[in-house]
PDB file of C-alpha atoms in Angstrom:
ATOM      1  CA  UNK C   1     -50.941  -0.276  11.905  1.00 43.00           C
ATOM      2  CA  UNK C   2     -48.243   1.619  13.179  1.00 42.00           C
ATOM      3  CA  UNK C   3     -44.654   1.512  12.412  1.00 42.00           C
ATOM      4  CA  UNK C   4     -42.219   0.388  14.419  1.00 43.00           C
ATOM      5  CA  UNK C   5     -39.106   2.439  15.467  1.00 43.00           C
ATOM      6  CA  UNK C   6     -35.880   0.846  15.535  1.00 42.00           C
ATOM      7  CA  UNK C   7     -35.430  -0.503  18.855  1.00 43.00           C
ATOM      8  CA  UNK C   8     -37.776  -2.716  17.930  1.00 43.00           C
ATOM      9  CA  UNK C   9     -34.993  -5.156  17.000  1.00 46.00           C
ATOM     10  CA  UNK C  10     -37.321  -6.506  15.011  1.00 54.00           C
ATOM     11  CA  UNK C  11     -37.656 -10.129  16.193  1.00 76.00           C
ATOM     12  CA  UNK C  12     -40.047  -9.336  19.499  1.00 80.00           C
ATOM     13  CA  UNK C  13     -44.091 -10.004  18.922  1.00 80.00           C
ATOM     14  CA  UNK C  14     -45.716  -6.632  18.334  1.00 80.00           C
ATOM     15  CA  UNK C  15     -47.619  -7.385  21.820  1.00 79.00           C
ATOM     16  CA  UNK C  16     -44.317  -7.093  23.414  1.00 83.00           C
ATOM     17  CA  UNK C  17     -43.369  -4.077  21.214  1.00 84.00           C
ATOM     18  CA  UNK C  18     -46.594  -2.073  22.119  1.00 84.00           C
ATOM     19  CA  UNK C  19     -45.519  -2.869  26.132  1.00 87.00           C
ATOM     20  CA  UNK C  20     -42.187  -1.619  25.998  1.00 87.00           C
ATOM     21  CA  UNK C  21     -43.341   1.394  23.921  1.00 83.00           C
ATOM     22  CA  UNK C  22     -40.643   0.310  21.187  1.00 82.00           C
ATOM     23  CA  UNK C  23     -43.702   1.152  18.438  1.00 72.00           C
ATOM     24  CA  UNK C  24     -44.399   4.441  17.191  1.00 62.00           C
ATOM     25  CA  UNK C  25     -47.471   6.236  16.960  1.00 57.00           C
ATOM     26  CA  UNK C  26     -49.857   6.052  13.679  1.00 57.00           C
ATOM     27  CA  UNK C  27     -47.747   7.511  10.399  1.00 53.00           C
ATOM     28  CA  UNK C  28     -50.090   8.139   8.282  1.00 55.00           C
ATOM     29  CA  UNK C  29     -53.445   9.412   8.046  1.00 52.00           C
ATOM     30  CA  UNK C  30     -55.256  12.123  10.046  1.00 48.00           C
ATOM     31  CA  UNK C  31     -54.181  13.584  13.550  1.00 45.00           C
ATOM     32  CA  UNK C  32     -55.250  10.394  15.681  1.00 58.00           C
ATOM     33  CA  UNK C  33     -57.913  10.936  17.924  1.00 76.00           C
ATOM     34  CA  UNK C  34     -57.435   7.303  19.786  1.00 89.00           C
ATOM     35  CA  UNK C  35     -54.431   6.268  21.679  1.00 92.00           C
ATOM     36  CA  UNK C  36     -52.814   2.813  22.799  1.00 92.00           C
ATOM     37  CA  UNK C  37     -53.799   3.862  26.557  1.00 93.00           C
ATOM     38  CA  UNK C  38     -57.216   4.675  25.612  1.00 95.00           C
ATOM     39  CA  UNK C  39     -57.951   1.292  23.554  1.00 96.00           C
ATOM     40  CA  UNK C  40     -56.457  -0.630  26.622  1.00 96.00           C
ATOM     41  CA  UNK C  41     -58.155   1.056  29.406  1.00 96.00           C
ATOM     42  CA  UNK C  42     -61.548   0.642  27.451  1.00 97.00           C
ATOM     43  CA  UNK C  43     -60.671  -2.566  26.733  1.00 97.00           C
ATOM     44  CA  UNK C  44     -59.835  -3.556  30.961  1.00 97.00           C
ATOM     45  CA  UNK C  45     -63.639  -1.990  31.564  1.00 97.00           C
ATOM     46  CA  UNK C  46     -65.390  -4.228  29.155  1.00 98.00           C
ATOM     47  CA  UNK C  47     -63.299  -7.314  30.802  1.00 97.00           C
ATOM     48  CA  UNK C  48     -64.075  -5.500  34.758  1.00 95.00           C
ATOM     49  CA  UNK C  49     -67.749  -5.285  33.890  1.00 95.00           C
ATOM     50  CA  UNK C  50     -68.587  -8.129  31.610  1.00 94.00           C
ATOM     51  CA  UNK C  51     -65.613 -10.655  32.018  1.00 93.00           C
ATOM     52  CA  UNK C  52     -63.203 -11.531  29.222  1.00 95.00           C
ATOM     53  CA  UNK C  53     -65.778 -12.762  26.735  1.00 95.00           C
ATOM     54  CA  UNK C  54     -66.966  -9.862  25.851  1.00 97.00           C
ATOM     55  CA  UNK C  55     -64.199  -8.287  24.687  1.00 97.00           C
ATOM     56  CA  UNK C  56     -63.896  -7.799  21.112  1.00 96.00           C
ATOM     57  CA  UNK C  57     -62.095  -5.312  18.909  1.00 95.00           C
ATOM     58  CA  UNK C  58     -65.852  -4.368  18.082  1.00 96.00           C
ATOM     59  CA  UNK C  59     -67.156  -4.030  21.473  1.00 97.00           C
ATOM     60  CA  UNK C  60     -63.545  -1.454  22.780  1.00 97.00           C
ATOM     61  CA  UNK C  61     -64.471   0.336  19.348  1.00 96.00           C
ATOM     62  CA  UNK C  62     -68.326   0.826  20.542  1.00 96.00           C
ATOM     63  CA  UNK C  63     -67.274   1.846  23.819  1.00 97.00           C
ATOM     64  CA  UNK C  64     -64.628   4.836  22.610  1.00 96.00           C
ATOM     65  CA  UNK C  65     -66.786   5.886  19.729  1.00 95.00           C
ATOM     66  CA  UNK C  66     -64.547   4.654  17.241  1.00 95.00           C
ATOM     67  CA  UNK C  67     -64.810   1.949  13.994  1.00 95.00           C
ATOM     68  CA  UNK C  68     -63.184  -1.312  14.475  1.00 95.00           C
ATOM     69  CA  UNK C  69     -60.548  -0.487  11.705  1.00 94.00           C
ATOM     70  CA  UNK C  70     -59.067   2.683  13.602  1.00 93.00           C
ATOM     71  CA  UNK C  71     -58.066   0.330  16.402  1.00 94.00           C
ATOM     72  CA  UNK C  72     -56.105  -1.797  14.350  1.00 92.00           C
ATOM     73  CA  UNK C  73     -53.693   1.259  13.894  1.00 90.00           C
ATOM     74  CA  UNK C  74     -52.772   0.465  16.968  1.00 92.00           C
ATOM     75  CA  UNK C  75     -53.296  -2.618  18.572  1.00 92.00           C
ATOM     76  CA  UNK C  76     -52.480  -5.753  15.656  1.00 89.00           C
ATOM     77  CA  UNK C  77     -54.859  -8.426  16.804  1.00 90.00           C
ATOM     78  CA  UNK C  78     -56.850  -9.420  19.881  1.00 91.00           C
ATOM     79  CA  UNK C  79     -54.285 -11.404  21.799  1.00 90.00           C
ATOM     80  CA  UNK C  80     -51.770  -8.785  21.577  1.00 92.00           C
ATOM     81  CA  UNK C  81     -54.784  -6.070  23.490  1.00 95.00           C
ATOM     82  CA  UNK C  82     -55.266  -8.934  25.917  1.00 95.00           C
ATOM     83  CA  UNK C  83     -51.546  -8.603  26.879  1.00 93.00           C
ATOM     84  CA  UNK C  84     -51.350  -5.052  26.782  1.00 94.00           C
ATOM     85  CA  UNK C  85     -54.780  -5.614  29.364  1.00 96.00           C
ATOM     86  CA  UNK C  86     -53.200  -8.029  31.718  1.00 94.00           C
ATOM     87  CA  UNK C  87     -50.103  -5.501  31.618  1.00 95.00           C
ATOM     88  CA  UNK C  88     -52.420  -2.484  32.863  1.00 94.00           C
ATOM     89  CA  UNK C  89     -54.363  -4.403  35.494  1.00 93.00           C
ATOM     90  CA  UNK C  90     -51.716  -6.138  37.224  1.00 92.00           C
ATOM     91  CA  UNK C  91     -49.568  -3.546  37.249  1.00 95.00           C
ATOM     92  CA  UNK C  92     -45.857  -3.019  38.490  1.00 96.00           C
ATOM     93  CA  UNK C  93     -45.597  -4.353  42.028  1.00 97.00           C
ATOM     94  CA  UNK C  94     -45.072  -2.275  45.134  1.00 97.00           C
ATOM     95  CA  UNK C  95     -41.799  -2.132  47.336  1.00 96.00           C
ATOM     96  CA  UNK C  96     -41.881  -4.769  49.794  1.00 96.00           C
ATOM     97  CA  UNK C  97     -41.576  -3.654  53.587  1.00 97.00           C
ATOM     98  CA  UNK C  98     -39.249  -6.914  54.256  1.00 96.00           C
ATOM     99  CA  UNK C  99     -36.318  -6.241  51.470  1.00 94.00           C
ATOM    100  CA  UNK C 100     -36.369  -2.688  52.815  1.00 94.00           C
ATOM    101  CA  UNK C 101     -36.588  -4.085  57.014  1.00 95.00           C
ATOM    102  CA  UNK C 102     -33.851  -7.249  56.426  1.00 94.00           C
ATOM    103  CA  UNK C 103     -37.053  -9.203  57.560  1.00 95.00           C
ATOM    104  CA  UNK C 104     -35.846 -12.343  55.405  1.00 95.00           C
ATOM    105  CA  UNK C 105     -36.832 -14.546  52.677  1.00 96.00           C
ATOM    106  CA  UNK C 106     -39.134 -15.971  54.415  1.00 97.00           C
ATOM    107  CA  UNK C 107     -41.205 -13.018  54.919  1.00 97.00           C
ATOM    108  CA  UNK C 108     -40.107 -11.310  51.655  1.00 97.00           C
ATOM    109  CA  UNK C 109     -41.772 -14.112  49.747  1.00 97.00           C
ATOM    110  CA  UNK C 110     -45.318 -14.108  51.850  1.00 97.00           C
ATOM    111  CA  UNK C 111     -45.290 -10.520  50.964  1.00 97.00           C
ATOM    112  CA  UNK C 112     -44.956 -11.141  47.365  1.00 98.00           C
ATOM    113  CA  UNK C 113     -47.280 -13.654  47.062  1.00 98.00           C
ATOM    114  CA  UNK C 114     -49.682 -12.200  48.822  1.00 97.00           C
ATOM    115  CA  UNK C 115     -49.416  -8.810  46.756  1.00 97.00           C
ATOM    116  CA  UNK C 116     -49.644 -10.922  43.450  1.00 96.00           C
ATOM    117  CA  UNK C 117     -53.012 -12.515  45.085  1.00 96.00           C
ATOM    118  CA  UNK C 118     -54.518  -9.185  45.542  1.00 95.00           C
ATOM    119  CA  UNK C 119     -53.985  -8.078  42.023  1.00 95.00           C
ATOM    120  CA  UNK C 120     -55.052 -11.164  40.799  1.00 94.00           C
ATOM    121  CA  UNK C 121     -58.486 -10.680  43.058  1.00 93.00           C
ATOM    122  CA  UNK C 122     -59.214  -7.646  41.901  1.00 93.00           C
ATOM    123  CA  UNK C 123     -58.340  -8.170  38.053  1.00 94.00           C
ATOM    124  CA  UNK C 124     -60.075 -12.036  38.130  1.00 92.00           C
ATOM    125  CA  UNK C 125     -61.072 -11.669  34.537  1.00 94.00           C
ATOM    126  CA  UNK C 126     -57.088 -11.410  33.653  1.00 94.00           C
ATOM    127  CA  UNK C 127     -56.573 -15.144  34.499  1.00 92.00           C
ATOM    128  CA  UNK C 128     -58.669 -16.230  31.724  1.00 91.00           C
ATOM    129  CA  UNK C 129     -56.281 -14.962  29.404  1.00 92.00           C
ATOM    130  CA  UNK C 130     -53.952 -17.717  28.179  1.00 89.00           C
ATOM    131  CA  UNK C 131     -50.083 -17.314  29.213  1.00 87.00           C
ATOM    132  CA  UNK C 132     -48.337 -17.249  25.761  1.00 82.00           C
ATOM    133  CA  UNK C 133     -44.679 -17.729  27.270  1.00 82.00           C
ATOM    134  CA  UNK C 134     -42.397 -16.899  30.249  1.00 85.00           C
ATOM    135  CA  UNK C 135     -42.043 -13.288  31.537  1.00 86.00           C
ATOM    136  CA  UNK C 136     -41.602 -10.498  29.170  1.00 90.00           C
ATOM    137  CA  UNK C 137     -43.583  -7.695  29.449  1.00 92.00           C
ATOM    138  CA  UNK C 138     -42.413  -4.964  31.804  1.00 95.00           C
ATOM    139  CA  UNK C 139     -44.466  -5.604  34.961  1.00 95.00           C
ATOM    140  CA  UNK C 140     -44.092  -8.918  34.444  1.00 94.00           C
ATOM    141  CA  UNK C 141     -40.369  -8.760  34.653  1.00 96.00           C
ATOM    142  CA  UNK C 142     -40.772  -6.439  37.560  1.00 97.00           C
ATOM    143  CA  UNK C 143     -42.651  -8.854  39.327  1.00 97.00           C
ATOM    144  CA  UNK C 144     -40.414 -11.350  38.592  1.00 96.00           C
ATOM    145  CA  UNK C 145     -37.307  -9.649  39.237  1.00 97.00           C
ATOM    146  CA  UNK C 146     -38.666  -8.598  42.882  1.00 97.00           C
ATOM    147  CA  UNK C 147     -39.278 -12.320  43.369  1.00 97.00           C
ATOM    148  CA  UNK C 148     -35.787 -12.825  43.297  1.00 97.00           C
ATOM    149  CA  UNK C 149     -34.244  -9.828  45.387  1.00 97.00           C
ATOM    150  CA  UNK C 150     -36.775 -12.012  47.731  1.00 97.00           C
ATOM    151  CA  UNK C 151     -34.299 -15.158  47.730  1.00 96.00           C
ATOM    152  CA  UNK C 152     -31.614 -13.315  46.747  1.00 94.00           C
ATOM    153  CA  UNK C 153     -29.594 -13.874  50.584  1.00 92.00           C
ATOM    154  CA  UNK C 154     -31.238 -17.609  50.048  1.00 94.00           C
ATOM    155  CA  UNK C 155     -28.016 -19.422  49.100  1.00 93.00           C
ATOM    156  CA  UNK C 156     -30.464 -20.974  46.327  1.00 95.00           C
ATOM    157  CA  UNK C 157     -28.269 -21.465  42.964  1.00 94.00           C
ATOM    158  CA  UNK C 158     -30.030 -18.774  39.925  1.00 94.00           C
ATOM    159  CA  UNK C 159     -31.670 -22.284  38.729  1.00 95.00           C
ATOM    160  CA  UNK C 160     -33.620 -22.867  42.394  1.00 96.00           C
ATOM    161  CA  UNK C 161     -34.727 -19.499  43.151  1.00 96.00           C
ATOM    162  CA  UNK C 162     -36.648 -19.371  39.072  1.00 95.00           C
ATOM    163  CA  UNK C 163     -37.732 -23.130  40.228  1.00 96.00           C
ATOM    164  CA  UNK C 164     -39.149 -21.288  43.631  1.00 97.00           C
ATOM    165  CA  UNK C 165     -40.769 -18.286  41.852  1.00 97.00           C
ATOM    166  CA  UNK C 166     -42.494 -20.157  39.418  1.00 95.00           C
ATOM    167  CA  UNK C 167     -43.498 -23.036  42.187  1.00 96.00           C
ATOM    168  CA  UNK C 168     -44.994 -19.971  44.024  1.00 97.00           C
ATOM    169  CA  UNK C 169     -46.426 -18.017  41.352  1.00 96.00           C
ATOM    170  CA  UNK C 170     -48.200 -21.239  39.784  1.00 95.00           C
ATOM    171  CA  UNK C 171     -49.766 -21.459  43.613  1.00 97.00           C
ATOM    172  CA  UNK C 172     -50.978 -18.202  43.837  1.00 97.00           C
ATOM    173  CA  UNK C 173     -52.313 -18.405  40.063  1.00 95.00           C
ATOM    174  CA  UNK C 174     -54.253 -21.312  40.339  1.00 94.00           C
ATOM    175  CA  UNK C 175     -55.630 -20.204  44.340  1.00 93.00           C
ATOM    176  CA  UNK C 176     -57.474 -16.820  42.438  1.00 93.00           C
ATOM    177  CA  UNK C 177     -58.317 -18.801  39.947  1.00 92.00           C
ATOM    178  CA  UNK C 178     -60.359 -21.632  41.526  1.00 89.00           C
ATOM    179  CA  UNK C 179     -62.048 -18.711  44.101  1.00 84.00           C
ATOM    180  CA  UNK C 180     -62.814 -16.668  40.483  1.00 84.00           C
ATOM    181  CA  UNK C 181     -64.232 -20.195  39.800  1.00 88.00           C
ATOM    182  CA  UNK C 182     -66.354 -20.893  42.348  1.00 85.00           C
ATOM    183  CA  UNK C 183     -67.176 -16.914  42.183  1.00 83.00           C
ATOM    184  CA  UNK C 184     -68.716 -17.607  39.099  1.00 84.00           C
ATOM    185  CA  UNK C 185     -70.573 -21.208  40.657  1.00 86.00           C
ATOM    186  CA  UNK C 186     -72.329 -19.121  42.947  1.00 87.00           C
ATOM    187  CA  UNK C 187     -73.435 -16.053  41.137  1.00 87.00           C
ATOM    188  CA  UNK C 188     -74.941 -18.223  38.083  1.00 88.00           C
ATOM    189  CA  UNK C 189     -76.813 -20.196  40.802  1.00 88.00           C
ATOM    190  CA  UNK C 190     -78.246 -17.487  43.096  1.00 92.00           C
ATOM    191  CA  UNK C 191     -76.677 -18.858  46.155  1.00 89.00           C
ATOM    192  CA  UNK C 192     -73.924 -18.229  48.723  1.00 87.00           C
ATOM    193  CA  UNK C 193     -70.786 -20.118  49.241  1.00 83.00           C
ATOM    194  CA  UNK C 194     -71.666 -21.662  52.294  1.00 84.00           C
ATOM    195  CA  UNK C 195     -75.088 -22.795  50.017  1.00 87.00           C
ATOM    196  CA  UNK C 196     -72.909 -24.538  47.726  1.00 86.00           C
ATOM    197  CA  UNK C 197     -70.588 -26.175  50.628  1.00 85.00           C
ATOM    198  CA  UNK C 198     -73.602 -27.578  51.961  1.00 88.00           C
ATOM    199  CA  UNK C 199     -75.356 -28.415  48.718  1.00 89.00           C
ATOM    200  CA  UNK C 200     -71.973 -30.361  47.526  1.00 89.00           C
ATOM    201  CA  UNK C 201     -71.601 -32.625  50.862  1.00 92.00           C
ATOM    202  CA  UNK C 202     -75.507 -33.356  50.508  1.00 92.00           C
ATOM    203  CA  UNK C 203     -74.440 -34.927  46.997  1.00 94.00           C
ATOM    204  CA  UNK C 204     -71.441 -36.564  48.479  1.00 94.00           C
ATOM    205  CA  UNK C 205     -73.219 -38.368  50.967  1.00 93.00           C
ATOM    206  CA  UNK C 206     -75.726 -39.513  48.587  1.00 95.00           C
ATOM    207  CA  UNK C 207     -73.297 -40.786  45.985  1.00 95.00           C
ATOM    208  CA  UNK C 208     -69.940 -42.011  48.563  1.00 95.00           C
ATOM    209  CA  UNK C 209     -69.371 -45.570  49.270  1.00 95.00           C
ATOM    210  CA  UNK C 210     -67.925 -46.198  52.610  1.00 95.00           C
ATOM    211  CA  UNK C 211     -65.952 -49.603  50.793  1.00 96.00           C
ATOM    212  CA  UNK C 212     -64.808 -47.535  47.388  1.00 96.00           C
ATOM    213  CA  UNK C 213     -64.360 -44.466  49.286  1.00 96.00           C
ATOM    214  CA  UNK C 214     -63.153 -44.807  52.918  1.00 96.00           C
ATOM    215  CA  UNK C 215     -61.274 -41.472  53.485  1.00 95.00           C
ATOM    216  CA  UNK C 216     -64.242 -39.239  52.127  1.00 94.00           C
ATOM    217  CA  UNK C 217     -66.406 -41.346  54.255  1.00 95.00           C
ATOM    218  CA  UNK C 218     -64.104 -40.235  57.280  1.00 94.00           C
ATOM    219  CA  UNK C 219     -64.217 -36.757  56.278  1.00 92.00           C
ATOM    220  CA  UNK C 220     -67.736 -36.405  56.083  1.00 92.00           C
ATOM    221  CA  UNK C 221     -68.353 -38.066  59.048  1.00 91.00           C
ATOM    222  CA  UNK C 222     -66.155 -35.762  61.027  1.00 90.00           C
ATOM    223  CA  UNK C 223     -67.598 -32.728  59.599  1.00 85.00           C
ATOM    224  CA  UNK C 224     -64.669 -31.445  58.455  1.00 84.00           C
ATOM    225  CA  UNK C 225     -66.393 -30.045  55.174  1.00 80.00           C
ATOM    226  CA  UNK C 226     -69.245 -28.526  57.298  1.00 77.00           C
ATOM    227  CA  UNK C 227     -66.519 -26.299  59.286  1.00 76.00           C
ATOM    228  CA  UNK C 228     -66.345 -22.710  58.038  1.00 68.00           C
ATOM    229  CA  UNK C 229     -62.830 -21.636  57.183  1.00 72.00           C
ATOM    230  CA  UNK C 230     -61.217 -18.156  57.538  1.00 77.00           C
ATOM    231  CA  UNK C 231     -61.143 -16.059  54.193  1.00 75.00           C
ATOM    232  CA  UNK C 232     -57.588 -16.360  53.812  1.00 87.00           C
ATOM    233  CA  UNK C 233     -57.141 -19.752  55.520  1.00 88.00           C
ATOM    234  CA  UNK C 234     -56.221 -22.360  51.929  1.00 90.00           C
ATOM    235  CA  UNK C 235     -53.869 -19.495  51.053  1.00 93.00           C
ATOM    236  CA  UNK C 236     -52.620 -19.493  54.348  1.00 94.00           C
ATOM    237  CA  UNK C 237     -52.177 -22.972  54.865  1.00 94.00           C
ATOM    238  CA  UNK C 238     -50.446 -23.513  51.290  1.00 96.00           C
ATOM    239  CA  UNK C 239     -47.693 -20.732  51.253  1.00 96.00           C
ATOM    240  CA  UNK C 240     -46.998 -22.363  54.861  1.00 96.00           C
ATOM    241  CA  UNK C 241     -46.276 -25.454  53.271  1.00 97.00           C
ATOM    242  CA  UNK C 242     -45.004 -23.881  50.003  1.00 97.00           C
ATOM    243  CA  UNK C 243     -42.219 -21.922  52.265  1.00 97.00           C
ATOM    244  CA  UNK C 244     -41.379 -24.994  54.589  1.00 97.00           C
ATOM    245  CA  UNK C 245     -40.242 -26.842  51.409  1.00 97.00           C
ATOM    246  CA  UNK C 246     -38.195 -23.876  50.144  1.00 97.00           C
ATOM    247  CA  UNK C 247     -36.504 -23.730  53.835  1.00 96.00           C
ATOM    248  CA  UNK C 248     -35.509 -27.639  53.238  1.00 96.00           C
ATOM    249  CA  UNK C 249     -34.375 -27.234  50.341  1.00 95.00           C
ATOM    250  CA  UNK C 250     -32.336 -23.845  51.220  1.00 95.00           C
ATOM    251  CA  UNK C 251     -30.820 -26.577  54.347  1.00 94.00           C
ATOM    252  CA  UNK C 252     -29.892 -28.910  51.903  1.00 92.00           C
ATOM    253  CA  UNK C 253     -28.255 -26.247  49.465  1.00 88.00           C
ATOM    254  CA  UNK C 254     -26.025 -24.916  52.634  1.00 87.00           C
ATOM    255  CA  UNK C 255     -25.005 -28.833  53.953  1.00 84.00           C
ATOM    256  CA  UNK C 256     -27.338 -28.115  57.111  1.00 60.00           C
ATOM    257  CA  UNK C 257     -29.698 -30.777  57.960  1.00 47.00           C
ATOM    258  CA  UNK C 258     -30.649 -30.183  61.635  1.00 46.00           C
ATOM    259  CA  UNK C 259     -34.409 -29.254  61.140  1.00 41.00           C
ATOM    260  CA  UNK C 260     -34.104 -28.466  64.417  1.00 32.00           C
ATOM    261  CA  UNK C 261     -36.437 -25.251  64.300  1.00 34.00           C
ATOM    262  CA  UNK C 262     -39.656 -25.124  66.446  1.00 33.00           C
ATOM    263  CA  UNK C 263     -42.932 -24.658  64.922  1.00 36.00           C
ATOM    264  CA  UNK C 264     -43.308 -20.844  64.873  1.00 40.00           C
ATOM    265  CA  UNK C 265     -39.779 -19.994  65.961  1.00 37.00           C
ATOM    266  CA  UNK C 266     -38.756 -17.229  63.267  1.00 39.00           C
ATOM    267  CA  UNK C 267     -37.430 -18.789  60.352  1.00 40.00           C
ATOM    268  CA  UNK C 268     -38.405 -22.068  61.489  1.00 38.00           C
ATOM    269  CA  UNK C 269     -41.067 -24.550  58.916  1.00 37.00           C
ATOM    270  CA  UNK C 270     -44.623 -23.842  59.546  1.00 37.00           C
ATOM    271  CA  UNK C 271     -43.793 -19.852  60.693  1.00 37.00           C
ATOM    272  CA  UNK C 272     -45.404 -18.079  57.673  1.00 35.00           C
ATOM    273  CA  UNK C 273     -44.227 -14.809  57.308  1.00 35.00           C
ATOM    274  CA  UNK C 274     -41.524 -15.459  59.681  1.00 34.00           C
ATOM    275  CA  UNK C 275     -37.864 -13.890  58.831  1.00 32.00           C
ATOM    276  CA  UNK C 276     -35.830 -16.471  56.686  1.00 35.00           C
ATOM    277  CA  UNK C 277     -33.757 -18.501  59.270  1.00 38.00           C
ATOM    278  CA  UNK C 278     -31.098 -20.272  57.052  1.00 35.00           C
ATOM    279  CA  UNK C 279     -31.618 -17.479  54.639  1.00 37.00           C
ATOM    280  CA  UNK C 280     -28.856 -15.531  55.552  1.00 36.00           C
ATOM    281  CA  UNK C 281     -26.262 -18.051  56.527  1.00 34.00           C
ATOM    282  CA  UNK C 282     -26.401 -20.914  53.611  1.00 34.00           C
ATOM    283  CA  UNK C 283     -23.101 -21.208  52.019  1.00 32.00           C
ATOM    284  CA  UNK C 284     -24.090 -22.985  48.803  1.00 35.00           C
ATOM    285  CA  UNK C 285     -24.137 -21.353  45.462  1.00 38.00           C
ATOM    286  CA  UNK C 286     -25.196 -24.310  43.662  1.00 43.00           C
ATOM    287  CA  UNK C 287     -28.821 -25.559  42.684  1.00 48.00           C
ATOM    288  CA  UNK C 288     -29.734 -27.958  44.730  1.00 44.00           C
ATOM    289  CA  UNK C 289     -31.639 -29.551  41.805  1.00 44.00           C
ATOM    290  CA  UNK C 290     -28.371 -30.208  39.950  1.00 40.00           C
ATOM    291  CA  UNK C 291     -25.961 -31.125  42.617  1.00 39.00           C
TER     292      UNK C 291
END
């Protein structure tokens, strides 16, 4: 193990530790030939190539040439390299164009979401690992404190804009999560999506009652599950709503109830990605939540 220096403050989890680079390296022993980076990055391979499952302290030792025991001179247990893992994949997040334009909240927070869904789809194998606890690693924090710079011309009290970031957050999570799902449906089956879309309203119209089951009877009689959507479109369609919630709630925080915006008029509910309206002009410190 190594030894930890001390701005460790001793109290954090050694995962935590390792992330902030509050450990040292290796004491004792012979000039180490393994580092923290190298464990981790063979560690995010395994997980890129094989999917979470197979990684093991055994398998990351295989793969850099190393016996299991050297690794744990560095890395304490398996859930603290998954951590360290997540950490490398996801990554710190990139400026966002509409903080640096003025674009609004509005548009600030589309950005960010949609930046956390691209990590997220091209790191699918890091939303299998468990979340242990709020925010403390250092991307994590970085994410989360760019969330808030998002909302931070909101009016939202501190206690709405965390309640916003985590709404959105939790959206985004569980939207890569169902599509590394049915990722997974599809490749263990041999088949395509559109395969399984047709394959699962064949069952449902074998198995629906029109008497127990009136509104999937509707549905599949309009064909609704037969139309193809856009890549993008249930990610899409749920920030829009996500985002015309969070512009209520910023009306009711400021004492402006007008909901007088037209459908795609910037700032306006249902105008995703549009600058943030109220953003700018709600007077309300307080969270709404509370009031």
């Amino acid at each position: 193990m190594t030894e930890k220096n001390g701005s460790g403050g001793g109290d954090l989890p050694a995962s935590l530790e390792a992330a902030w680079g509050l450990r040292d390296r290796p004491a004792k022993g012979p000039k180490p030939g393994l580092s923290l980076e190298r464990i981790v990055a063979a560690a995010v391979a395994v997980a890129a190539a094989d999917g979470l499952a197979a990684v093991s302290m055994g398998r990351v030792a295989q793969e850099l040439g190393a016996s299991t025991m050297s690794l744990y001179r560095y890395v304490s247990a398996k859930d603290e390299l998954y951590v360290l893992m997540q950490e490398a994949a996801v990554g710190p997040p990139e400026p966002l164009s509409a903080l640096e334009t003025g674009a609004g909240w509005r548009a600030a927070l589309t950005e960010w979401a949609a930046a956390q869904r691209e990590r997220y789809h091209g790191h699918l194998w890091a939303l299998r690992i468990p979340i242990g606890g709020p925010p403390a690693t250092p991307n994590s924090i970085a994410w989360w404190e760019q969330g808030l710079q998002a909302l931070r011309d909101s009016g939202l009290g501190e206690g709405d804009k965390t309640s916003v970031i985590l709404l959105i957050s939790n959206f985004v999570r569980s939207e890569a999560l169902m599509t590394s799902d049915l990722k997974a449906a599809v490749t263990a089956r041999g088949i395509t999506p559109e395969e399984l879309a047709a394959s699962h309203e064949r069952t449902l119209k074998r198995l629906v009652d029109p008497e127990r089951h009136p509104g999937i009877t509707r549905q599949l009689e309009t064909g609704v599950m037969s139309e193809p959507d856009e890549a993008d479109y249930e990610f899409t369609f749920g920030m829009g709503v996500l985002l015309d919630g969070v512009e209520a709630l910023i009306r009711r925080a400021a004492g402006t109830h007008d909901g007088s915006g037209a459908p795609g008029a910037p700032g306006a509910p249902g105008a995703l990605g549009s600058p943030g309206g109220s953003g700018g002009s709600a007077a309300s410190g307080g969270d709404v939540k509370s009031a």
